[in-house]
mmCIF file of C-alpha atoms and ligand atoms in Angstrom:
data_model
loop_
_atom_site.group_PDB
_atom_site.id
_atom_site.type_symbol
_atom_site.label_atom_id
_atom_site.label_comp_id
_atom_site.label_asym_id
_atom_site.label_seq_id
_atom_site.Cartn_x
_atom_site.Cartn_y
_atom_site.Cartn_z
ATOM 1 C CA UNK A 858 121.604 84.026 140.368
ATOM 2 C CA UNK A 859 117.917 84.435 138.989
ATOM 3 C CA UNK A 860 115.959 86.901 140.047
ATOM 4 C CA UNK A 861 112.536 86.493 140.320
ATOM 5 C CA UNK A 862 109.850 89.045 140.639
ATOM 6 C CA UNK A 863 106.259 87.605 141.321
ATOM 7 C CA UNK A 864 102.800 89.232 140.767
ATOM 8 C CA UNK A 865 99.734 88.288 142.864
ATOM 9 C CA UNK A 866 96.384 89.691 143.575
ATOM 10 C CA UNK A 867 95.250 87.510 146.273
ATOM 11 C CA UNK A 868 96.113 84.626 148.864
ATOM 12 C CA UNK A 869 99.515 83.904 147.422
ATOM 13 C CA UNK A 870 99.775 80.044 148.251
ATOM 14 C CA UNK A 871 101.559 79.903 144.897
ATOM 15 C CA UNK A 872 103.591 82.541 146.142
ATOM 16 C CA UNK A 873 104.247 81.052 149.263
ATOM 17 C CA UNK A 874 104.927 77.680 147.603
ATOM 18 C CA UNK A 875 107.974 79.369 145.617
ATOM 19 C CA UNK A 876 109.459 81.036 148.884
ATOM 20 C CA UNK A 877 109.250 77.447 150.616
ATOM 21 C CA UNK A 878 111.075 76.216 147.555
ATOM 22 C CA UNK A 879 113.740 78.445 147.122
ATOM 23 C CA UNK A 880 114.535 78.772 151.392
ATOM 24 C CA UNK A 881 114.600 75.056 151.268
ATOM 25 C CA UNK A 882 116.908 74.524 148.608
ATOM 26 C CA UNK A 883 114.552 72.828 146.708
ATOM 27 C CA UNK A 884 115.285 75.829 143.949
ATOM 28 C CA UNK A 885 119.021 76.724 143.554
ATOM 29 C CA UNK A 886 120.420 79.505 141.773
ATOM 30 C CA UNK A 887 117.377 81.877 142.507
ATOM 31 C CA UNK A 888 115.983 84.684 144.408
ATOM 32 C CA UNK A 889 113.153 86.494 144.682
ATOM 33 C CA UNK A 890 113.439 90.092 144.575
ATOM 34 C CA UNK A 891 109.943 92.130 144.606
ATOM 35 C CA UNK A 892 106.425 90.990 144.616
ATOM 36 C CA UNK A 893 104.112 93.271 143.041
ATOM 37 C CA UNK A 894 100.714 93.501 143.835
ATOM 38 C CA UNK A 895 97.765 94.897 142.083
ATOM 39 C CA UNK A 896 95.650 94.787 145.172
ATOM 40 C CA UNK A 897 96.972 96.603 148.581
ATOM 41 C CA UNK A 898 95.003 94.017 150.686
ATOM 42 C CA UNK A 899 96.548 90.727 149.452
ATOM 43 C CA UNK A 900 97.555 88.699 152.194
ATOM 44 C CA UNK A 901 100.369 87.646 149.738
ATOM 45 C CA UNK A 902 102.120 91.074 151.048
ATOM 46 C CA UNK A 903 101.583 89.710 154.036
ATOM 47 C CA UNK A 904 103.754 86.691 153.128
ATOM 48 C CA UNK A 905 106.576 88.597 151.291
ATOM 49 C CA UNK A 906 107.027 90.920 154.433
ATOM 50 C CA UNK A 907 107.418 87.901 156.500
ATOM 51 C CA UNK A 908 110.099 86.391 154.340
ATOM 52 C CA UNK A 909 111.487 90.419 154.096
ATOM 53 C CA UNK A 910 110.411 90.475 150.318
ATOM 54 C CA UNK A 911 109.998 93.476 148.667
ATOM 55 C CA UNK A 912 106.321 94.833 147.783
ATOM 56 C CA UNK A 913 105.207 97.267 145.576
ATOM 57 C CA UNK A 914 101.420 97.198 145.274
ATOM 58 C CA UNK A 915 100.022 99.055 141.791
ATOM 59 C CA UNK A 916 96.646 98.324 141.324
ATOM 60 C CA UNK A 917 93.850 101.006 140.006
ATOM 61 C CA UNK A 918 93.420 102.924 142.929
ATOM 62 C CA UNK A 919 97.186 103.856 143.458
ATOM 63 C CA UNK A 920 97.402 104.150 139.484
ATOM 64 C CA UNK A 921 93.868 104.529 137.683
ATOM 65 C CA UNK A 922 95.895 105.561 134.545
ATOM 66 C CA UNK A 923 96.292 101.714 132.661
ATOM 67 C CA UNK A 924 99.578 103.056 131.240
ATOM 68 C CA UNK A 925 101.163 104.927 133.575
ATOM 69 C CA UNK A 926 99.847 101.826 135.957
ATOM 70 C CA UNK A 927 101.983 99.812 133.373
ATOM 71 C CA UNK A 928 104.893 102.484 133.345
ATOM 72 C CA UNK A 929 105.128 102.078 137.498
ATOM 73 C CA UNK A 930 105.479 98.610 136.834
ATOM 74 C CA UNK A 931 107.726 97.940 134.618
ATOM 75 C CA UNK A 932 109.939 100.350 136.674
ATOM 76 C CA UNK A 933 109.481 98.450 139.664
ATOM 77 C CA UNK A 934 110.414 95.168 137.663
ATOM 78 C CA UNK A 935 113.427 96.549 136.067
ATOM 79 C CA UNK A 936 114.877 98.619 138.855
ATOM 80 C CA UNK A 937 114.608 94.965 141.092
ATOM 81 C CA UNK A 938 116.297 93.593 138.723
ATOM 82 C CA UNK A 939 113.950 91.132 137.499
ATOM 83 C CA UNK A 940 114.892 87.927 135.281
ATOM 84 C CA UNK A 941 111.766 85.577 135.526
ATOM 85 C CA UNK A 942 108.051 87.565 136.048
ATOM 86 C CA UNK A 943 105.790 84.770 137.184
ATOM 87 C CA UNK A 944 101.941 85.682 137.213
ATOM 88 C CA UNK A 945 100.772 83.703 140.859
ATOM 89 C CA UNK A 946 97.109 84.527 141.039
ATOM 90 C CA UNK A 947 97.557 88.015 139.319
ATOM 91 C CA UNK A 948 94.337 89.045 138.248
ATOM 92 C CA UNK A 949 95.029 92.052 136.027
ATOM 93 C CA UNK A 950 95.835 92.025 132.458
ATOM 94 C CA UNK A 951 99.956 93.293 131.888
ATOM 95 C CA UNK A 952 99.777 95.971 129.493
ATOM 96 C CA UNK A 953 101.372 95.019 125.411
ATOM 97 C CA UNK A 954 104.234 96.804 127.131
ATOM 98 C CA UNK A 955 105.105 95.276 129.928
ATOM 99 C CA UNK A 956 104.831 92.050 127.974
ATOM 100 C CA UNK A 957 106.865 93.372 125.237
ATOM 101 C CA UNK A 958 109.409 94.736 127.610
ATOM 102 C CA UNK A 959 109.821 91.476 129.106
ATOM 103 C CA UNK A 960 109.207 88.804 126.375
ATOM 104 C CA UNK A 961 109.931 85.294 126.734
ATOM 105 C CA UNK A 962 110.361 86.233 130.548
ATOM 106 C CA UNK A 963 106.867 86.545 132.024
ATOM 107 C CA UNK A 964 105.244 82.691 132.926
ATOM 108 C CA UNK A 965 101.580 82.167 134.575
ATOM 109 C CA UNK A 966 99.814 79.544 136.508
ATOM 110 C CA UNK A 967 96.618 78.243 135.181
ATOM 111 C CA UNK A 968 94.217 76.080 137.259
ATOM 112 C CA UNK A 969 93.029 74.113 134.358
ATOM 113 C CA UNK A 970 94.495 71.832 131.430
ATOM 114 C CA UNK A 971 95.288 74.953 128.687
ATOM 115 C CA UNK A 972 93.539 75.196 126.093
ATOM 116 C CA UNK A 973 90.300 73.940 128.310
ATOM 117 C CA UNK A 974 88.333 76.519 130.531
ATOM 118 C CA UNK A 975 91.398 79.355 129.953
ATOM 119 C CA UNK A 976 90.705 83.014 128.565
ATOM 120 C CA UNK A 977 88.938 85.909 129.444
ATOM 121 C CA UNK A 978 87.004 85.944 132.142
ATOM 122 C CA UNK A 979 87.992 82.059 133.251
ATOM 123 C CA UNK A 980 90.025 83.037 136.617
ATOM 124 C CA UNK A 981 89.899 81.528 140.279
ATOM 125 C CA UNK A 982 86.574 78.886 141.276
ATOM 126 C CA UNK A 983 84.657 80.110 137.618
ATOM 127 C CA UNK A 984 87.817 77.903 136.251
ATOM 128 C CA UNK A 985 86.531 74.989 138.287
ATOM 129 C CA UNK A 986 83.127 75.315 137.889
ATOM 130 C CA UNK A 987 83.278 75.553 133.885
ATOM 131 C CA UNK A 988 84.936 72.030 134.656
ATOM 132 C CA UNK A 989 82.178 70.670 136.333
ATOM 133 C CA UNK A 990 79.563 72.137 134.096
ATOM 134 C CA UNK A 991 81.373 70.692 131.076
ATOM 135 C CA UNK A 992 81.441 67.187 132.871
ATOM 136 C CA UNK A 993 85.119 66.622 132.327
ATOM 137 C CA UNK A 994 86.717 63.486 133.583
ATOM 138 C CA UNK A 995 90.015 65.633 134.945
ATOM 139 C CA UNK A 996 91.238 68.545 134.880
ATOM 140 C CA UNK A 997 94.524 69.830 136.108
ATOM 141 C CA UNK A 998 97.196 73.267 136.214
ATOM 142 C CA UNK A 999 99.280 74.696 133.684
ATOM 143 C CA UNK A 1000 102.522 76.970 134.056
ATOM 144 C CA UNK A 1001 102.798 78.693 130.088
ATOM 145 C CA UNK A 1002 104.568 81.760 128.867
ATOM 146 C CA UNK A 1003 103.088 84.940 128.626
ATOM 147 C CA UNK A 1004 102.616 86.878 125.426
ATOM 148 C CA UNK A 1005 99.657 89.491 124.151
ATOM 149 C CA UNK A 1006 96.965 87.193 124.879
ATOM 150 C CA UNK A 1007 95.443 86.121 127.259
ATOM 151 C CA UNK A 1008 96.436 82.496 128.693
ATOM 152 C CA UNK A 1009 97.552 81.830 125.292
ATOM 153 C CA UNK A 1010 101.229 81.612 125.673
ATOM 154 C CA UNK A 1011 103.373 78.162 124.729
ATOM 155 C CA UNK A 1012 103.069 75.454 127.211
ATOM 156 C CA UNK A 1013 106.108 74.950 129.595
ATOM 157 C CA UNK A 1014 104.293 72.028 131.997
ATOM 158 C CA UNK A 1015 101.209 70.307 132.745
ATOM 159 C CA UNK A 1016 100.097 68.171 135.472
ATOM 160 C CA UNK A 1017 96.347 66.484 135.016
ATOM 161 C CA UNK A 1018 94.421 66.048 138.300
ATOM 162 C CA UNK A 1019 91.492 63.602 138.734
ATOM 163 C CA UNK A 1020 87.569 64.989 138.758
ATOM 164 C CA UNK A 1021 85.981 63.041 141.606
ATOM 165 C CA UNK A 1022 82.123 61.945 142.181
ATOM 166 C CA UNK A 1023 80.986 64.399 144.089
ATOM 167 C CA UNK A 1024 83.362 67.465 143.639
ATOM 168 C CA UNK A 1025 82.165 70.799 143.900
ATOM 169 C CA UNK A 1026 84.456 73.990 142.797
ATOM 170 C CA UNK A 1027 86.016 74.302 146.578
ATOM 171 C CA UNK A 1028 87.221 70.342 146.507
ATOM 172 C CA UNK A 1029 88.885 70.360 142.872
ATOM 173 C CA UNK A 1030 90.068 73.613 143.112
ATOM 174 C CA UNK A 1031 92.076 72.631 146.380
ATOM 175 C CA UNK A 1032 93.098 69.502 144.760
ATOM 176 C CA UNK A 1033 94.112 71.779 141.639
ATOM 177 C CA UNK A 1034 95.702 74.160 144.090
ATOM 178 C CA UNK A 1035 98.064 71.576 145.244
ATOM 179 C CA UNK A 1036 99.817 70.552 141.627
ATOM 180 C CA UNK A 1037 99.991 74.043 141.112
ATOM 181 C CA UNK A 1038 102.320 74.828 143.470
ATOM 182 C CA UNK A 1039 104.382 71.792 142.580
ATOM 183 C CA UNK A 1040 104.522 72.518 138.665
ATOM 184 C CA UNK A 1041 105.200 75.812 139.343
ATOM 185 C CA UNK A 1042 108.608 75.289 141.415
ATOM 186 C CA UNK A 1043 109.623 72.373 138.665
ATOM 187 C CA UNK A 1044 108.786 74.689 135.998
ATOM 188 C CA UNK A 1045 111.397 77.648 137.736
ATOM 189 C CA UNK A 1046 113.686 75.358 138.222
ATOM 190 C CA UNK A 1047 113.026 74.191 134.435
ATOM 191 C CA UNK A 1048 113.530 77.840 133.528
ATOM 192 C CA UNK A 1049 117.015 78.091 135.779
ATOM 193 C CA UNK A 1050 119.137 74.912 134.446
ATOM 194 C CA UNK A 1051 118.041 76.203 130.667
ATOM 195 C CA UNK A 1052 119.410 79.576 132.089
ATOM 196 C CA UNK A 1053 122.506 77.964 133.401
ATOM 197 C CA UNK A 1054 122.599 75.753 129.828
ATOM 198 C CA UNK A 1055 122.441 79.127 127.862
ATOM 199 C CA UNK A 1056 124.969 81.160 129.569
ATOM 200 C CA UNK A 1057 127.236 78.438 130.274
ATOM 201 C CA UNK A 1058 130.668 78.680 128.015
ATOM 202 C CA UNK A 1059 131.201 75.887 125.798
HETATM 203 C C1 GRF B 1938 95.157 79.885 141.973
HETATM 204 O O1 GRF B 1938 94.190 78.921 141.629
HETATM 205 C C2 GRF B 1938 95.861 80.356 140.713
HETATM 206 O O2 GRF B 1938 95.962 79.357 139.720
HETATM 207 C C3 GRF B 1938 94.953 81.399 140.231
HETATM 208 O O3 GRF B 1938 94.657 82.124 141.419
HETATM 209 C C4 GRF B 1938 94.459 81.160 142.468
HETATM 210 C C5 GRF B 1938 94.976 81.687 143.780
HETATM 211 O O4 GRF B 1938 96.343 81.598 143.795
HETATM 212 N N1 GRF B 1938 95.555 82.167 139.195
HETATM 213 P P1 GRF B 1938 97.185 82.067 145.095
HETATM 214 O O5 GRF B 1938 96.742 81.225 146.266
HETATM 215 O O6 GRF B 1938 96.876 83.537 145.318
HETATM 216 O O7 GRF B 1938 98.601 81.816 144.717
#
């Protein structure tokens, strides 16, 4: 069984869309235990409750310290039990600890084709609206491994999405929004038979 911890900052569709999956069935071999928080007021803690999820929220006001911020954690993550750390809207930057504690293990969800409109600073509708600006034909969401940087990690799947006439940030990013949660589940569930493939006995 895989435990998964997830970390969110806001609305937690992505969140949501990886409960759905795994009470469904459409992800075997999986669980998620915890979902961290870095803001107390994410309705995504609203959605873990529901589904009797674990919380822990550490964001600046409960921790100002960035370390000891990272310390709590990092606890949290280990003393859940955490496999697989997947970033769903998490807006804060994991310390070189946390990433180095967990390497290989942490994976994000980008609302753009990586390496286009990703980095510092390019987060929630600014994503979409560097899109538009740059007059792209499509754009589209990315799940990658995390490592020191930021959205810089090795690409696990892609999905492109369409730029229509007419789009503003609000209509791609929902469109976006959409193949997110998709590539997200098929990239767990990617991330669960290679598990299975690793530890099984030849
Ligand atoms: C999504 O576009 C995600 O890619 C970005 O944050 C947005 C909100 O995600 N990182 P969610 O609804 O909170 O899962």
């Amino acid at each position: 069984m895989l435990n998964i911890a997830v970390m969110v900052s806001g609305g937690g569709t992505n969140l949501q869309a990886i409960i759905d999956a795994v009470e469904s069935g459409r992800i075997e071999g999986a669980r998620i235990v915890l979902v961290v928080s870095s803001r107390a007021g994410a309705y995504a803690l609203t959605r873990a409750s529901t589904h009797g999820i674990p919380i822990f929220v550490a964001g600046k006001s409960e921790f100002p310290d960035d370390e000891e911020r990272g310390a709590a954690i990092a606890s949290a993550l280990r003393e859940a039990g955490a496999d697989l750390i997947v970033l769903a809207g998490y807006m804060s930057i994991l310390s070189p600890q946390l990433v180095g504690g967990f390497a290989g293990r942490i994976i994000n969800i980008h609302p753009s084709l990586i390496p286009k409109h990703c980095g510092m600073g390019f987060y929630g509708k600014r994503v979409h609206m560097s899109v538009l600006a740059a007059g792209d034909a499509e754009s589209g969401a990315t799940v990658h491994y995390v490592d020191e940087g930021v959205d810089t990690g090795p690409i696990i799947l892609q999905e492109r999405v369409p730029v229509r006439a007419g789009d503003d940030e609000d209509s791609l990013a929902a469109r976006v929004l959409e193949v997110e949660h998709r590539i997200l589940v098929r990239a767990i569930n990617r991330l669960i038979e290679s598990n299975r493939l690793n530890n099984s006995t030849v």
